[in-house]
PDB file of C-alpha atoms in Angstrom:
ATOM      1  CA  UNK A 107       0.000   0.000   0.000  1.00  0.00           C
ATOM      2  CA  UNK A 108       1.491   2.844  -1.086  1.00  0.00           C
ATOM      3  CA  UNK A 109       1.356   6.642  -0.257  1.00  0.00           C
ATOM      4  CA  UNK A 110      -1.641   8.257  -1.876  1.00  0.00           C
ATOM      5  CA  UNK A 111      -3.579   5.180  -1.893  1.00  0.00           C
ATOM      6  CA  UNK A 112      -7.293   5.830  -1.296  1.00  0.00           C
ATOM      7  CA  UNK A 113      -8.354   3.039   1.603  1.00  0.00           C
ATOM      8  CA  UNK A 114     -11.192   2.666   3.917  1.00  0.00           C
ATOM      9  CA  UNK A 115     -11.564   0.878   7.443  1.00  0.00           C
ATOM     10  CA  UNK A 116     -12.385  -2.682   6.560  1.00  0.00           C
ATOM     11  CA  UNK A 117     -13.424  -3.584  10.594  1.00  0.00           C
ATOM     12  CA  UNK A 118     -16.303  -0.884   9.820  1.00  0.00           C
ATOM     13  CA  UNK A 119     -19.564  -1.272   8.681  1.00  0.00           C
ATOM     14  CA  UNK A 120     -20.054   2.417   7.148  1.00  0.00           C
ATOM     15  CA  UNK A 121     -16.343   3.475   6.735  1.00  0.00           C
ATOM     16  CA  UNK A 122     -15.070   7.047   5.806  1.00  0.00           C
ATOM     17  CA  UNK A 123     -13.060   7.380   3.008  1.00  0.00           C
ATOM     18  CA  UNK A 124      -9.238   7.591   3.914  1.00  0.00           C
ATOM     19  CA  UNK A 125      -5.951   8.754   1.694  1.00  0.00           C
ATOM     20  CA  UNK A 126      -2.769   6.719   3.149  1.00  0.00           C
ATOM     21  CA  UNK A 127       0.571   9.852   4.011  1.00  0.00           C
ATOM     22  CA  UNK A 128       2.740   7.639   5.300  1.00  0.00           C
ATOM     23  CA  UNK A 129       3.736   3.813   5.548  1.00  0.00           C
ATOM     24  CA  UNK A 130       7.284   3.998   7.190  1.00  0.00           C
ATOM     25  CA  UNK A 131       8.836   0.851   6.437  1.00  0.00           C
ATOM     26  CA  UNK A 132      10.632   0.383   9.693  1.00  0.00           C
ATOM     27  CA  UNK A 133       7.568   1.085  11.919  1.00  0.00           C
ATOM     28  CA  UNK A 134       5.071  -1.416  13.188  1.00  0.00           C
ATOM     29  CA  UNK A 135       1.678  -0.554  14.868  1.00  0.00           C
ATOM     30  CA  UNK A 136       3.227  -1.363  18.194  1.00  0.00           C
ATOM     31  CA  UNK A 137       5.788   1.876  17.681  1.00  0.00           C
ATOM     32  CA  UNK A 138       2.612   4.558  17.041  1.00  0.00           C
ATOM     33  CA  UNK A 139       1.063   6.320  19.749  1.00  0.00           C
ATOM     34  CA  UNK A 140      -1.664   8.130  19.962  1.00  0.00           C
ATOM     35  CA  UNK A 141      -3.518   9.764  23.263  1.00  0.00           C
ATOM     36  CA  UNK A 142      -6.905   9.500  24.097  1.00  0.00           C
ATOM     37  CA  UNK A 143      -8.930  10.455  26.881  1.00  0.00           C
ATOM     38  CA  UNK A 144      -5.460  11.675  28.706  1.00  0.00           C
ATOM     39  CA  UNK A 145      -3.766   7.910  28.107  1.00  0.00           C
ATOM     40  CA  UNK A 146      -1.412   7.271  25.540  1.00  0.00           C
ATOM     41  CA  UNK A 147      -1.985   4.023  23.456  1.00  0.00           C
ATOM     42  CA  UNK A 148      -0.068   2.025  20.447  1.00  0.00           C
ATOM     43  CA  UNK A 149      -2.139   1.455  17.198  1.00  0.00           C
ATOM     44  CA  UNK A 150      -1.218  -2.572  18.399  1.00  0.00           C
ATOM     45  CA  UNK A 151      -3.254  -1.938  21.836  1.00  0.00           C
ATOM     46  CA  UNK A 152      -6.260  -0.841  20.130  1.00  0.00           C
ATOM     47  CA  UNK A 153      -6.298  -3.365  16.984  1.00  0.00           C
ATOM     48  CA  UNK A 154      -5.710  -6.313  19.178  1.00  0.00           C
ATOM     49  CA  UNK A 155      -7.206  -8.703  16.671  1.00  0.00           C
ATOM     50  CA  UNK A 156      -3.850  -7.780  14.438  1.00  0.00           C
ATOM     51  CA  UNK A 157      -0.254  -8.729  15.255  1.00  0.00           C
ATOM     52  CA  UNK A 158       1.575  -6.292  16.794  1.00  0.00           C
ATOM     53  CA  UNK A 159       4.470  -6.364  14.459  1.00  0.00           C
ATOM     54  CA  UNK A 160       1.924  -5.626  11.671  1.00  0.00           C
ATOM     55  CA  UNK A 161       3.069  -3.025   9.026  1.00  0.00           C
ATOM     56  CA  UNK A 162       1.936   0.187  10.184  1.00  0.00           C
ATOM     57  CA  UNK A 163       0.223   3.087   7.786  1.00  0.00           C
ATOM     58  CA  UNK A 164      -0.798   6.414   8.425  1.00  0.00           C
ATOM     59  CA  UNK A 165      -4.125   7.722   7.296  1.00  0.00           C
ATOM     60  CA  UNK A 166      -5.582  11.144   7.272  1.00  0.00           C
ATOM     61  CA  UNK A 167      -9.257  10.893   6.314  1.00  0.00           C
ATOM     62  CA  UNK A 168     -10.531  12.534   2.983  1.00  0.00           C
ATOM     63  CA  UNK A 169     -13.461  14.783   4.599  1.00  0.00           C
ATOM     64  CA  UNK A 170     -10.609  17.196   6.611  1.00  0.00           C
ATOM     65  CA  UNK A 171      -7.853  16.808   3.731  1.00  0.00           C
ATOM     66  CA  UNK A 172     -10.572  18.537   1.701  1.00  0.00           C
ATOM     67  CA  UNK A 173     -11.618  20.745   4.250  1.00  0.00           C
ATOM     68  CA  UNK A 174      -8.215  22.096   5.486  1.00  0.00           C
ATOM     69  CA  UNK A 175      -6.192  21.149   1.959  1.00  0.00           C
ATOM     70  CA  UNK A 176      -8.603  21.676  -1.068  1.00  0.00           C
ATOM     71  CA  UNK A 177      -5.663  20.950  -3.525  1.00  0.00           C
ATOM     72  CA  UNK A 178      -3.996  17.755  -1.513  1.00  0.00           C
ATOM     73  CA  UNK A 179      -4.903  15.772  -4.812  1.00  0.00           C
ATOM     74  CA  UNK A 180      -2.797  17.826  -6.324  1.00  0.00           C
ATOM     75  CA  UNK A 181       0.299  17.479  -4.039  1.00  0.00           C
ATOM     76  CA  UNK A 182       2.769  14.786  -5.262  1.00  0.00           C
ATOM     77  CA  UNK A 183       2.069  11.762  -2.922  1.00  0.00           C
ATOM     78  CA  UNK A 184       4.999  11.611  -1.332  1.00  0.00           C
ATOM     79  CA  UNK A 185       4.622  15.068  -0.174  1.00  0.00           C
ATOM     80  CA  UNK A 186       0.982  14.073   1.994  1.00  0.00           C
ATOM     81  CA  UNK A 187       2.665  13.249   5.125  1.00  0.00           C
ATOM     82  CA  UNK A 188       4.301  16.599   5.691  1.00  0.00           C
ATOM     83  CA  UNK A 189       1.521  18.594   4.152  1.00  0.00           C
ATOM     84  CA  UNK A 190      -0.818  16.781   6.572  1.00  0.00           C
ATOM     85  CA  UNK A 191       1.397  17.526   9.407  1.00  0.00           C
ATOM     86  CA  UNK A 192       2.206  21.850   8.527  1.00  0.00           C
ATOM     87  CA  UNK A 193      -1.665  21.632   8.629  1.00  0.00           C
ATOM     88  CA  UNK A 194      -2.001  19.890  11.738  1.00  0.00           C
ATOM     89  CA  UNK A 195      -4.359  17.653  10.336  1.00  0.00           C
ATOM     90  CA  UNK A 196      -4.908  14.250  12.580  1.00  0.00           C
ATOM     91  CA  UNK A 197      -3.426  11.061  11.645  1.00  0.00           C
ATOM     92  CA  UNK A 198      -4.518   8.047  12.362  1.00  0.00           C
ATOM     93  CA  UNK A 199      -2.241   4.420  12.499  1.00  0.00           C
ATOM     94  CA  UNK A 200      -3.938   1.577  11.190  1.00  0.00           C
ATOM     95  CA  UNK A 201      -2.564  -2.244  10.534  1.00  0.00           C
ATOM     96  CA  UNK A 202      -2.063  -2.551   6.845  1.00  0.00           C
ATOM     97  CA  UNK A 203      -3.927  -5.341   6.334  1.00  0.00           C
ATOM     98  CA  UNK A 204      -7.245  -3.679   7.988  1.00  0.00           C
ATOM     99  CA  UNK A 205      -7.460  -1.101   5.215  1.00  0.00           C
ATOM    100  CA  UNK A 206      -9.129  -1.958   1.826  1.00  0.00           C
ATOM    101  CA  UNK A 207      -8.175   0.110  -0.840  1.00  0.00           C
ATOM    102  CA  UNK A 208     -10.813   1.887  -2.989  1.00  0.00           C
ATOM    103  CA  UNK A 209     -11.235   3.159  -6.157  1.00  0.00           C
ATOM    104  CA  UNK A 210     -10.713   6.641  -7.269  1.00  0.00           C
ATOM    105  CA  UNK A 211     -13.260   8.784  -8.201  1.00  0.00           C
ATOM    106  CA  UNK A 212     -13.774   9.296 -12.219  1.00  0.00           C
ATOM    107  CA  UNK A 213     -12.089  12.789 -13.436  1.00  0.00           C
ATOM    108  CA  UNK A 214     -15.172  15.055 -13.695  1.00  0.00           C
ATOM    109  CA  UNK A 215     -14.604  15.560 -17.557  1.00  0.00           C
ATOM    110  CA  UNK A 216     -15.433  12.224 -18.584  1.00  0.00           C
ATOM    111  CA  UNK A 217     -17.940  11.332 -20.966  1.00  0.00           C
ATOM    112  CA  UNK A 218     -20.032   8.212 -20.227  1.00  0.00           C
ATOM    113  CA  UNK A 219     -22.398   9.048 -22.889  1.00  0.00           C
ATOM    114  CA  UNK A 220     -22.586   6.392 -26.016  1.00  0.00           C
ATOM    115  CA  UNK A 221     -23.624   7.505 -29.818  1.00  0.00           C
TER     116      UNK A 221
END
């Protein structure tokens, strides 16, 4: 799964569309934490149906990319993470194999019609 891959929560019934910034290769979920509720917690704690020396990758959902970033489609993909981050967008750390990816929207300028 690489950077700029368009995923969605496959543990949910009625996901939110997702855009993957980052998938370091030398991180698992057990190294990303994240604070909740005034704990701090590994992605591994809270995905405990997933090995905790599963691939990690970072998501930022597609709602506040659009919100916040209106031309993040734009942005080279290996640019996301630190785009993301100058925004201070969240991030969320998910096991790889719990996101599906999706596919991308047509272009707008497409023309479905037949003659």
């Amino acid at each position: 799964m690489d950077e700029g891959t368009r995923v969605v929560d496959g543990d949910e019934d009625d996901p939110n569309d997702a855009v993957v910034v980052w998938r370091p290769a030398d991180m698992t979920t057990a190294d990303w934490t994240y604070e909740a509720g005034g704990e701090t917690y590994t992605t591994a704690e809270s995905n405990p149906d997933y090995p905790d020396d599963e691939q990690l990758v970072v998501v930022a959902f597609e709602r506040a990319l659009e919100e916040a970033w209106p031309e993040w489609t734009t942005v080279d993909p290996s640019d996301l993470y630190e785009g993301v981050k100058n925004r201070n967008l969240p991030l969320f750390g998910f096991p790889e194999s719990r996101l599906e990816p999706i596919a991308p929207d047509p272009p707008n300028d497409v023309d479905n019609s037949s003659d």
